[in-house]
Structures are given as C-alpha cells and as structure tokens.
Amino acid sequence: MPARTSWIPYALIAPSVAFLAALFLMPLVQTIWLSFSAGDALSLENYRRMAGDLNFSLAVKNTFLLTLVVVPLQVVLALAMATMVTKLDKGRDLVLWVLTIPLGISDLAAGLAWLALLQNTGYLNSALYALGLIEGPTGWLSQETPWSLFFAIVLAELWRATAIVLVILIAGLQLIPKEFSEAAEIFGAKPWTRFTRITLPLLKPSLQSALILRTVLAFEVFAVVYALGGRNFPVLAGEAYVWQNDNQNYGIAAAYAVLIMAISLAATAVYLRVLRTRPEQLP
Amino acid sequence: MADIVIDRVVKEFGTFRALQEVSLTVNDGEFVALLGPSGCGKTTLLRIIAGLETQTSGRIVIGGQDVSNLVPRKRGLAMVFQNYAVFPHMTVFENVAFGLRMQKAQQAEVKRKVERAAALLHIESYLDRYPAKLSGGQRQRVAVARALAVEPAVLLMDEPLSNLDALLRLEMRTELKAVLREAGTTTIYVTHDQTEAMGLADRIAVMYGGKIEQIGSPLEIYATPATRFVGGFIGSPPMNFIKVQCSQGTARIGDAALPCPATGKDMELGLRGEDASLSPNGSGIPFDIRVVEPMGSHLLLTGSIDGQPARIVAPPIAKVNPGERVGLTVDPARVTWIDSTTGRAIAQP
C-alpha cells in the first residue's frame, strides 16, 4: 500500500497542475517577461513609459479612490444586509435570492444597464424632465462632470458587486452560534455592543475573505467604468486595455497588468496580516 | 431580595403548546431544579425567564418587579449555557469580566471581582489564556465564574454539566453546590439528570408535556410522587407499577394483603424497588426473578409480580437465582397508590 499510494496523489493532481501551468503560469511568466523586456534585453523602458504617460497618475489615483470608496461601502452595506437577512423568519431565501441577482449579470452588461439609466437620453433624465427638474438632456457622465461620473461608477459598482460580500458574510454569520450573542445580551450588552464586541470579532475570518476578494476585484475594475465613462475616467485596467488594443503596445499593457497584480498582492498581504485570527482565538 | 414568580406562563410555537399555564414561585436564595425529559418545556421556560424567548401569555416577576416585557439585560440575572458560550476571542479574564465591563465598572473593581470569582472556581492560573486552550471542565468553570462575577440576584443554568464526562460531572456538581450555597444566589437549574436535580436542588419541579407535574423537595418527590410519570421518571430503578384489585380497603397480591384507599377506581400499586425486602420464609408478594444483576452495592433483580414487569433491589449478599420465585414484604406506608385512569396519586387512607 505505501509504495502504491506514493505516486497516486501526484498523478491525480497532475492534470490540474498541467492545466494551470499551461493556461495560467505560462501567460503570467510571459506577461512579467514582456513587461521587463525591450527587444530581447531586460529593461525598465516599459515601466518608464507607463509612468510617464499622461493618464498614468490619474489612473492610479482613480483606481485607488474607487477602491477606497467602494470596498468599505460594500462591506458596511453587506454587513447591514446580512444582519437583516439572518434575522428574517419568513421569506429569507427569497430575499437573499433577489439580493444576489446582480451577481449573475456580467460586469459589462451591468455597466450598460447603468448607462441606459444615466446617459443623456436615459431613464434618469426622462424622469427628471417629466418632473420639471431639468430643462433638457443633461450630461452626467462627461469629462465636465467628473464627480457625477465618479458617483455613477460607485453606484453601479455597489449595485453590481455588494452581493458577493453579502453571501460570504451570511455564510460567516451562520457559523457563529447564537449563544454567544445571547450570553452577551444576558450580561448586559446592548445591540450595538453585541455587534462590535461579539459578532464582528467572530466574523473576522469571513470579513478577511470578503475583503481580499472584493479589493482584488476592485483594483481590476474595468467594464463598468468603460461602459459608463470610456476614457473620461481612466483606471489601471482600462489603461492596460487601451495600450493593448488601441495602441498595440503589448509591453506597456503588460507593465500595467503587472502593476495591478503587485498592488493586489500587497493588499492581500495587508489583509492577511491585519485581519489574522490567531489559532487559539478560533471557536 | 430576588424571588421569582412565574405566573401562568404559556408558550406556543405555532399550533404547538410548549408550555401550558406554568406557575412556580422560587424563594429568595432558593435553588430550584427544573427536571424533565427532553421536549418537556424546561429549557423554554428558562429562556422565557431569561427574556431570550417571549411568552405567549403570563407574567414573570423577579424581586417584585414585573419583567415580562423587559429585555434580558434589564432583568438583573446571569446565565450559564449548556455549551458554555464562553467567548472564544477573549481571554478567560475578559470573559469573566464581561458583565462587569458592560456595567462600566472601574478597572480596580473589575480586577477584584474577577479574581474573587476565579478563586471560587479555581481558574486563577489561566486567566490570561484563551478558552480554546482549556478543557471542557475548565470552560465550564469559566462560564460559571462569568455568571457569578456580576453577583447576580438570579442565576439561570441550562444543563450546565451535560457536556462533561461522568467523573467530572460528579466533581463539578459537588463543587457547584458548595459555591452556590456560599453565594446565596436564587438559582433555577434545568436538567434532565435526576441525580443532578436531587443532589443540588432545595426543591425540584418535575416537568412533563409542558406542565409542572410536581414540585417539592427531593425527598418528597422521591417518596411521594404525585403522578405515575414522576414515580417512573425519578429513582433508579424507576418505580414499579402493579395493577391490583382493591376491594373493601384491601388489595390482595398472592397471599399478601395491603391496605388500599377504597375509592372503587382501578388503581396501581406504585412500589420502589428498594422499598421491598425479601421475606425470610417466601411469604408476601410473589416475585418471579428473571435476571439477577450484581451492581456491587446491591443486586438488581428484574422479573415480574403477578405477570407484570418489576424491578427490585436486594442486598448484595442475598442468595437468589434466576427462575426462582421469592416473597416480598412491603411497608404499606412507603407505597404509592395511583389512579389508573388519571395517572395521579391517590391520597393515602
């Protein structure tokens, strides 16, 4: 038996390892190589040109701004929604199902749906016009209205991607035995204290997963931004797309891709460290 | 001063009536056990007293104050949960201190009271540890210390020993009794374990089917059960119930005659296994022995009286064999007469 089992596990994971190597690891190495090469030599030329680009600092600023606004809002919203959903007696599954519908919609489709609402001839303007609040078609998504464009993107992102945080947090909440909260209640903790002193600390592992997932995806934000604002609101992933497709410069596109990856990895490392649960504190 | 008055409390879950008009008064400083099989409503009643469930109707009065509609934290009580509910993300110290912190007590007072509760439960040496590093018995102590640290007027305990192994349970039971006696706290203790209830409680309320069947001191409950259920639930082996004919105040079984209440109803003789003794000459109630189990301190004899199953306790040195018929003598003062139709005990003649 021991002799036979020694190679079987490796054989069993070999297909997925091969799959990952061919379709994930190879392109990753190629991308990194591409970003660091000029001709056949190692060079930082791509990064120099990326950093020197007119849109670069704006894209960095926008991406971080969007992440810093959207992710905390999503966590707060999801926490509130999850707390309410877990308190429902009847119709809980239906409510949860409705709340998670946006998850089934591709981000480009979500962006286009919000475009239909918010563009010059969109539903929002029609409604405002009918109420006599505006004179005629008003632009909300143009370069001249950066704040309303930003607000629109935040709104669309909240609508589109809060549900994934919600699902993770509900799963986490269900793992916490209700006796902890009951004990706290008996010993004098008010609802808010129970939430901050008992529920939140015990929910930390779930919060960590949700934050990692959402933050990494937020740094990659692209389709919703592209649908609503085009290049009026440059973001990192959008710049990578422009360099790849419009400018046909794969090296600079690769540099953007590597930069996004580095930021995501750094954010993940921060979450893993800051929201770590020590083994002795696990239930 | 914290007596507890439970006044006609009813709890319905949908169409199911978990509690049917339960009334009970617990005196200040008294230890009352709610004893019954699972599903009898004892935990529901405890959770209603705590305020974790809301009664359908009825009142809960603690220390003269109607707390029926108050949230748990305003009822001035502490509770020990079946699975301890010790907070895993806090040290033992912070767990014990939790109630005091919620009362916004000064740090010096918190420290003093935590240390006193910890000393009482012998957990001083691991105050800075996390609960995950403790054994079940130690976590249990933390849960009790957390409850006692706030010096509650009322302490509620929900099967606190049921997750411990048998030896530890015995040890904790003794210790709990000593600790609570010293604290003088009014205590309601839910258990399905009759030895726990008998050993700990001043009075026992035996519950069955959402009702209190009987309430009384452990001895009363044991010696004079009010219903067939109480007799059968309390005691090991459980009370034997033998259908007999009672005519003109005398019930005859074999050549034995016992005085019985002349009510003209069908009745059963409730007989504790240890209240019968083997007669030296084989006279008395005939008992056919089927199985003999030596238990060390006594022999447990299983067999039948008049064709009805019965268990009798005999001295460890008694010379009896399976298949044998022996005679039992019974003290008429120590038997219980049960009305077959109602299942309730009939007052002694």
CSV table of C-alpha atoms in Angstrom, one decimal, chain B residues 2-346:
chain,number,residue,atom,x,y,z
B,2,ALA,CA,-34.9,38.3,44.5
B,3,ASP,CA,-37.7,35.8,44.5
B,4,ILE,CA,-39.1,34.7,41.2
B,5,VAL,CA,-42.8,34.3,40.4
B,6,ILE,CA,-43.7,32.6,37.3
B,7,ASP,CA,-47.4,33.3,36.8
B,8,ARG,CA,-49.5,31.2,34.4
B,9,VAL,CA,-46.9,31.3,31.6
B,10,VAL,CA,-48.0,29.9,28.3
B,11,LYS,CA,-45.7,29.5,25.3
B,12,GLU,CA,-47.0,28.5,21.9
B,13,PHE,CA,-44.8,27.8,18.8
B,14,GLY,CA,-47.4,28.0,16.0
B,15,THR,CA,-50.0,25.5,17.0
B,16,PHE,CA,-47.7,23.6,19.4
B,17,ARG,CA,-48.2,24.4,23.0
B,18,ALA,CA,-44.7,24.1,24.6
B,19,LEU,CA,-45.8,25.4,28.0
B,20,GLN,CA,-49.4,25.2,29.3
B,21,GLU,CA,-50.1,27.7,32.1
B,22,VAL,CA,-47.0,27.1,34.2
B,23,SER,CA,-46.9,28.7,37.6
B,24,LEU,CA,-44.0,28.4,40.0
B,25,THR,CA,-42.6,30.5,42.8
B,26,VAL,CA,-38.9,30.4,43.7
B,27,ASN,CA,-38.0,31.9,47.0
B,28,ASP,CA,-35.1,34.3,47.6
B,29,GLY,CA,-31.8,32.3,47.8
B,30,GLU,CA,-33.5,29.1,46.9
B,31,PHE,CA,-32.2,26.5,44.4
B,32,VAL,CA,-34.9,25.0,42.2
B,33,ALA,CA,-34.2,22.4,39.6
B,34,LEU,CA,-36.5,22.1,36.5
B,35,LEU,CA,-36.3,18.4,35.8
B,36,GLY,CA,-37.8,16.5,32.9
B,37,PRO,CA,-37.2,14.6,29.7
B,38,SER,CA,-36.2,16.4,26.6
B,39,GLY,CA,-39.0,18.3,25.0
B,40,CYS,CA,-40.9,18.8,28.3
B,41,GLY,CA,-40.5,22.6,28.0
B,42,LYS,CA,-38.0,23.1,30.8
B,43,THR,CA,-35.4,25.0,28.6
B,44,THR,CA,-38.2,27.0,27.0
B,45,LEU,CA,-39.3,28.1,30.5
B,46,LEU,CA,-35.8,29.0,31.5
B,47,ARG,CA,-35.3,31.0,28.3
B,48,ILE,CA,-38.6,32.9,29.0
B,49,ILE,CA,-37.4,33.7,32.5
B,50,ALA,CA,-34.1,35.0,30.9
B,51,GLY,CA,-36.0,37.0,28.3
B,52,LEU,CA,-34.4,35.2,25.4
B,53,GLU,CA,-37.9,34.0,24.4
B,54,THR,CA,-41.2,35.8,24.8
B,55,GLN,CA,-44.1,34.1,26.5
B,56,THR,CA,-47.4,33.9,24.7
B,57,SER,CA,-49.2,34.9,27.9
B,58,GLY,CA,-48.5,35.1,31.6
B,59,ARG,CA,-46.0,37.1,33.7
B,60,ILE,CA,-42.5,36.8,35.1
B,61,VAL,CA,-41.9,38.7,38.3
B,62,ILE,CA,-38.4,38.9,39.7
B,63,GLY,CA,-37.8,40.6,43.1
B,64,GLY,CA,-41.3,42.2,43.0
B,65,GLN,CA,-40.7,43.7,39.6
B,66,ASP,CA,-42.7,42.5,36.5
B,67,VAL,CA,-40.0,41.8,34.0
B,68,SER,CA,-42.3,40.1,31.4
B,69,ASN,CA,-41.6,42.7,28.8
B,70,LEU,CA,-38.1,43.7,29.7
B,71,VAL,CA,-35.0,42.8,27.6
B,72,PRO,CA,-32.7,40.2,29.2
B,73,ARG,CA,-30.1,42.8,30.2
B,74,LYS,CA,-32.6,44.7,32.3
B,75,ARG,CA,-33.7,41.6,34.3
B,76,GLY,CA,-30.7,41.5,36.6
B,77,LEU,CA,-29.8,37.9,36.1
B,78,ALA,CA,-26.9,35.8,34.9
B,79,MET,CA,-27.0,32.6,32.9
B,80,VAL,CA,-24.8,29.5,32.3
B,81,PHE,CA,-25.4,27.9,28.9
B,82,GLN,CA,-25.3,24.3,28.0
B,83,ASN,CA,-22.4,24.7,25.6
B,84,TYR,CA,-20.9,27.3,27.9
B,85,ALA,CA,-20.9,30.1,25.3
B,86,VAL,CA,-17.5,31.3,26.5
B,87,PHE,CA,-16.3,33.9,24.1
B,88,PRO,CA,-13.5,32.4,22.0
B,89,HIS,CA,-11.9,35.7,21.1
B,90,MET,CA,-11.4,36.9,24.7
B,91,THR,CA,-9.1,35.7,27.4
B,92,VAL,CA,-10.5,33.9,30.4
B,93,PHE,CA,-10.1,37.2,32.4
B,94,GLU,CA,-12.1,39.2,29.8
B,95,ASN,CA,-14.7,36.5,29.7
B,96,VAL,CA,-15.2,36.6,33.4
B,97,ALA,CA,-15.0,40.4,33.3
B,98,PHE,CA,-17.6,40.8,30.5
B,99,GLY,CA,-20.6,41.5,32.6
B,100,LEU,CA,-18.7,43.9,34.8
B,101,ARG,CA,-17.4,45.7,31.8
B,102,MET,CA,-20.9,46.1,30.5
B,103,GLN,CA,-21.8,47.7,33.8
B,104,LYS,CA,-18.9,50.1,33.2
B,105,ALA,CA,-17.3,49.1,36.5
B,106,GLN,CA,-13.9,50.7,37.4
B,107,GLN,CA,-10.9,48.7,36.4
B,108,ALA,CA,-9.9,48.1,40.1
B,109,GLU,CA,-13.3,46.7,40.9
B,110,VAL,CA,-13.3,44.5,37.7
B,111,LYS,CA,-10.0,43.1,38.7
B,112,ARG,CA,-11.1,42.4,42.3
B,113,LYS,CA,-14.3,40.8,41.4
B,114,VAL,CA,-12.8,38.7,38.5
B,115,GLU,CA,-10.1,37.5,40.9
B,116,ARG,CA,-12.7,36.5,43.5
B,117,ALA,CA,-14.9,34.6,41.1
B,118,ALA,CA,-11.8,33.0,39.6
B,119,ALA,CA,-10.6,31.9,43.0
B,120,LEU,CA,-14.0,30.5,43.8
B,121,LEU,CA,-13.9,28.3,40.7
B,122,HIS,CA,-10.2,27.6,40.9
B,123,ILE,CA,-9.3,29.2,37.5
B,124,GLU,CA,-6.9,31.8,38.7
B,125,SER,CA,-3.9,30.2,37.0
B,126,TYR,CA,-5.3,30.5,33.5
B,127,LEU,CA,-6.9,33.9,33.5
B,128,ASP,CA,-4.7,35.1,30.6
B,129,ARG,CA,-5.4,32.1,28.4
B,130,TYR,CA,-7.9,31.8,25.6
B,131,PRO,CA,-10.8,29.3,26.0
B,132,ALA,CA,-9.7,27.2,23.1
B,133,LYS,CA,-6.7,26.1,25.2
B,134,LEU,CA,-8.9,24.9,28.1
B,135,SER,CA,-10.6,21.6,28.7
B,136,GLY,CA,-14.4,21.2,28.8
B,137,GLY,CA,-14.4,21.2,32.6
B,138,GLN,CA,-12.3,24.4,32.7
B,139,ARG,CA,-14.5,26.2,30.2
B,140,GLN,CA,-17.5,25.2,32.4
B,141,ARG,CA,-15.8,26.9,35.3
B,142,VAL,CA,-15.2,30.0,33.3
B,143,ALA,CA,-18.8,30.1,32.3
B,144,VAL,CA,-19.9,29.8,36.0
B,145,ALA,CA,-17.3,32.4,37.1
B,146,ARG,CA,-18.5,34.8,34.4
B,147,ALA,CA,-22.0,34.4,35.8
B,148,LEU,CA,-21.0,34.8,39.5
B,149,ALA,CA,-18.7,37.7,38.9
B,150,VAL,CA,-21.6,40.1,38.3
B,151,GLU,CA,-23.0,38.9,41.7
B,152,PRO,CA,-26.4,38.3,40.1
B,153,ALA,CA,-29.7,38.3,42.1
B,154,VAL,CA,-30.8,35.4,40.0
B,155,LEU,CA,-28.7,32.7,38.3
B,156,LEU,CA,-30.1,30.5,35.5
B,157,MET,CA,-28.3,27.4,34.5
B,158,ASP,CA,-29.3,25.4,31.4
B,159,GLU,CA,-27.9,21.8,31.6
B,160,PRO,CA,-24.5,23.2,32.6
B,161,LEU,CA,-22.9,19.8,33.3
B,162,SER,CA,-24.4,17.7,30.5
B,163,ASN,CA,-21.3,18.2,28.2
B,164,LEU,CA,-18.9,16.9,30.8
B,165,ASP,CA,-17.8,13.3,31.3
B,166,ALA,CA,-19.3,11.3,34.2
B,167,LEU,CA,-16.4,11.7,36.7
B,168,LEU,CA,-16.0,15.4,36.0
B,169,ARG,CA,-19.8,15.9,36.3
B,170,LEU,CA,-19.8,14.4,39.8
B,171,GLU,CA,-16.9,16.6,40.8
B,172,MET,CA,-18.4,19.8,39.4
B,173,ARG,CA,-21.8,19.0,40.9
B,174,THR,CA,-20.4,18.9,44.4
B,175,GLU,CA,-18.3,22.0,43.8
B,176,LEU,CA,-21.2,23.9,42.3
B,177,LYS,CA,-23.4,23.1,45.3
B,178,ALA,CA,-20.7,24.4,47.7
B,179,VAL,CA,-20.0,27.6,45.6
B,180,LEU,CA,-23.7,28.5,45.1
B,181,ARG,CA,-24.6,27.8,48.7
B,182,GLU,CA,-21.9,30.3,49.7
B,183,ALA,CA,-23.1,32.9,47.1
B,184,GLY,CA,-26.7,32.5,48.3
B,185,THR,CA,-28.0,33.3,44.8
B,186,THR,CA,-31.5,32.4,43.8
B,187,THR,CA,-30.9,29.7,41.2
B,188,ILE,CA,-33.0,27.9,38.6
B,189,TYR,CA,-31.3,24.9,37.2
B,190,VAL,CA,-32.5,23.0,34.1
B,191,THR,CA,-31.5,19.4,33.8
B,192,HIS,CA,-32.7,16.0,32.6
B,193,ASP,CA,-30.5,14.2,35.0
B,194,GLN,CA,-32.3,13.3,38.2
B,195,THR,CA,-29.2,12.7,40.3
B,196,GLU,CA,-28.1,16.3,39.5
B,197,ALA,CA,-31.5,17.6,40.5
B,198,MET,CA,-31.7,15.5,43.6
B,199,GLY,CA,-28.2,16.3,44.7
B,200,LEU,CA,-28.3,20.1,44.1
B,201,ALA,CA,-31.8,21.4,44.5
B,202,ASP,CA,-33.7,22.6,47.5
B,203,ARG,CA,-36.8,21.9,45.5
B,204,ILE,CA,-37.4,20.1,42.2
B,205,ALA,CA,-40.1,20.9,39.7
B,206,VAL,CA,-40.7,17.9,37.6
B,207,MET,CA,-41.9,18.9,34.1
B,208,TYR,CA,-43.6,16.8,31.5
B,209,GLY,CA,-45.5,17.8,28.4
B,210,GLY,CA,-45.3,21.5,29.0
B,211,LYS,CA,-46.7,21.2,32.6
B,212,ILE,CA,-45.2,21.0,36.1
B,213,GLU,CA,-46.2,17.6,37.3
B,214,GLN,CA,-45.0,18.0,40.8
B,215,ILE,CA,-42.9,20.4,42.8
B,216,GLY,CA,-41.3,19.6,46.1
B,217,SER,CA,-38.2,18.8,48.0
B,218,PRO,CA,-36.1,15.9,46.5
B,219,LEU,CA,-37.3,13.6,49.3
B,220,GLU,CA,-41.0,14.4,48.8
B,221,ILE,CA,-40.7,13.9,45.0
B,222,TYR,CA,-39.0,10.6,45.6
B,223,ALA,CA,-41.1,9.2,48.4
B,224,THR,CA,-44.5,10.5,47.4
B,225,PRO,CA,-44.7,11.1,43.6
B,226,ALA,CA,-47.8,13.0,42.6
B,227,THR,CA,-48.2,11.2,39.3
B,228,ARG,CA,-47.3,8.0,37.6
B,229,PHE,CA,-44.9,10.0,35.4
B,230,VAL,CA,-43.0,11.4,38.4
B,231,GLY,CA,-42.7,8.0,40.0
B,232,GLY,CA,-41.4,6.4,36.8
B,233,PHE,CA,-39.0,9.3,36.0
B,234,ILE,CA,-37.4,9.7,39.4
B,235,GLY,CA,-35.4,6.9,41.0
B,236,SER,CA,-33.2,4.2,39.7
B,237,PRO,CA,-34.6,1.7,39.0
B,238,PRO,CA,-37.8,3.6,38.3
B,239,MET,CA,-40.9,2.9,40.5
B,240,ASN,CA,-42.8,-0.3,39.6
B,241,PHE,CA,-46.5,0.0,38.8
B,242,ILE,CA,-48.6,-3.1,39.5
B,243,LYS,CA,-52.3,-3.3,38.6
B,244,VAL,CA,-54.2,-4.6,41.6
B,245,GLN,CA,-57.8,-5.2,42.6
B,246,CYS,CA,-58.7,-3.1,45.7
B,247,SER,CA,-61.8,-4.3,47.4
B,248,GLN,CA,-63.0,-3.1,50.8
B,249,GLY,CA,-59.8,-1.3,51.6
B,250,THR,CA,-57.6,-4.3,50.9
B,251,ALA,CA,-55.5,-5.2,47.9
B,252,ARG,CA,-54.5,-8.9,47.6
B,253,ILE,CA,-51.4,-10.0,45.6
B,254,GLY,CA,-50.6,-13.6,46.1
B,255,ASP,CA,-51.1,-14.3,49.8
B,256,ALA,CA,-50.1,-10.7,50.7
B,257,ALA,CA,-52.7,-8.1,51.7
B,258,LEU,CA,-52.1,-4.4,51.6
B,259,PRO,CA,-54.4,-1.7,52.8
B,260,CYS,CA,-55.5,0.4,49.9
B,261,PRO,CA,-57.7,3.5,49.5
B,262,ALA,CA,-61.2,2.5,49.0
B,263,THR,CA,-62.2,4.6,46.0
B,264,GLY,CA,-63.7,2.0,43.8
B,265,LYS,CA,-61.5,3.0,41.0
B,266,ASP,CA,-59.0,1.0,39.0
B,267,MET,CA,-55.7,1.5,40.6
B,268,GLU,CA,-52.0,0.7,40.5
B,269,LEU,CA,-49.6,0.0,43.3
B,270,GLY,CA,-46.5,2.2,43.0
B,271,LEU,CA,-43.6,0.4,44.6
B,272,ARG,CA,-40.0,1.5,44.7
B,273,GLY,CA,-37.5,-1.4,44.1
B,274,GLU,CA,-35.7,-0.6,47.3
B,275,ASP,CA,-38.8,-0.4,49.5
B,276,ALA,CA,-39.5,-4.1,49.1
B,277,SER,CA,-37.5,-6.7,51.0
B,278,LEU,CA,-37.1,-10.4,50.6
B,279,SER,CA,-39.2,-12.2,53.2
B,280,PRO,CA,-37.3,-15.0,55.0
B,281,ASN,CA,-39.9,-17.6,54.5
B,282,GLY,CA,-41.1,-16.8,51.0
B,283,SER,CA,-44.4,-15.3,52.1
B,284,GLY,CA,-45.7,-12.0,50.9
B,285,ILE,CA,-46.0,-10.6,47.4
B,286,PRO,CA,-44.7,-13.3,44.9
B,287,PHE,CA,-41.9,-12.1,42.7
B,288,ASP,CA,-40.6,-14.2,39.8
B,289,ILE,CA,-37.0,-13.5,39.2
B,290,ARG,CA,-35.8,-13.5,35.6
B,291,VAL,CA,-32.4,-11.7,35.7
B,292,VAL,CA,-30.0,-11.0,38.6
B,293,GLU,CA,-27.6,-8.2,38.1
B,294,PRO,CA,-24.9,-7.7,40.8
B,295,MET,CA,-24.3,-3.9,41.0
B,296,GLY,CA,-21.7,-4.0,43.8
B,297,SER,CA,-23.7,-2.1,46.4
B,298,HIS,CA,-26.8,-4.1,45.7
B,299,LEU,CA,-28.4,-6.7,43.5
B,300,LEU,CA,-30.8,-5.5,40.8
B,301,LEU,CA,-33.5,-8.2,40.3
B,302,THR,CA,-35.7,-8.0,37.2
B,303,GLY,CA,-38.7,-10.1,37.0
B,304,SER,CA,-42.5,-10.0,37.4
B,305,ILE,CA,-45.2,-9.6,40.0
B,306,ASP,CA,-48.5,-11.1,39.1
B,307,GLY,CA,-47.3,-11.2,35.5
B,308,GLN,CA,-46.4,-7.5,35.4
B,309,PRO,CA,-42.8,-6.4,35.0
B,310,ALA,CA,-41.0,-5.2,38.1
B,311,ARG,CA,-37.5,-4.4,39.3
B,312,ILE,CA,-36.5,-5.0,42.9
B,313,VAL,CA,-33.3,-4.0,44.8
B,314,ALA,CA,-31.9,-6.7,47.1
B,315,PRO,CA,-28.9,-6.7,49.4
B,316,PRO,CA,-25.6,-7.7,47.7
B,317,ILE,CA,-25.3,-10.9,49.6
B,318,ALA,CA,-28.9,-12.2,49.0
B,319,LYS,CA,-29.0,-15.8,47.8
B,320,VAL,CA,-31.3,-15.6,44.8
B,321,ASN,CA,-31.3,-17.2,41.4
B,322,PRO,CA,-33.0,-16.5,38.1
B,323,GLY,CA,-36.1,-18.5,37.6
B,324,GLU,CA,-36.8,-18.6,41.4
B,325,ARG,CA,-40.0,-17.3,43.0
B,326,VAL,CA,-39.4,-15.2,46.1
B,327,GLY,CA,-41.7,-13.4,48.5
B,328,LEU,CA,-41.5,-9.6,49.1
B,329,THR,CA,-42.6,-7.8,52.2
B,330,VAL,CA,-43.6,-4.2,51.8
B,331,ASP,CA,-44.1,-1.3,54.3
B,332,PRO,CA,-47.7,-0.1,53.5
B,333,ALA,CA,-46.6,3.4,54.5
B,334,ARG,CA,-44.0,3.5,51.7
B,335,VAL,CA,-46.1,2.6,48.7
B,336,THR,CA,-47.9,5.0,46.4
B,337,TRP,CA,-51.4,4.4,45.0
B,338,ILE,CA,-52.1,5.6,41.5
B,339,ASP,CA,-55.4,6.1,39.9
B,340,SER,CA,-55.1,4.1,36.7
B,341,THR,CA,-57.3,6.5,34.7
B,342,THR,CA,-55.9,9.8,35.7
B,343,GLY,CA,-52.3,8.6,36.4
B,344,ARG,CA,-52.4,10.8,39.6
B,345,ALA,CA,-51.6,9.6,43.1
B,346,ILE,CA,-54.5,8.9,45.4
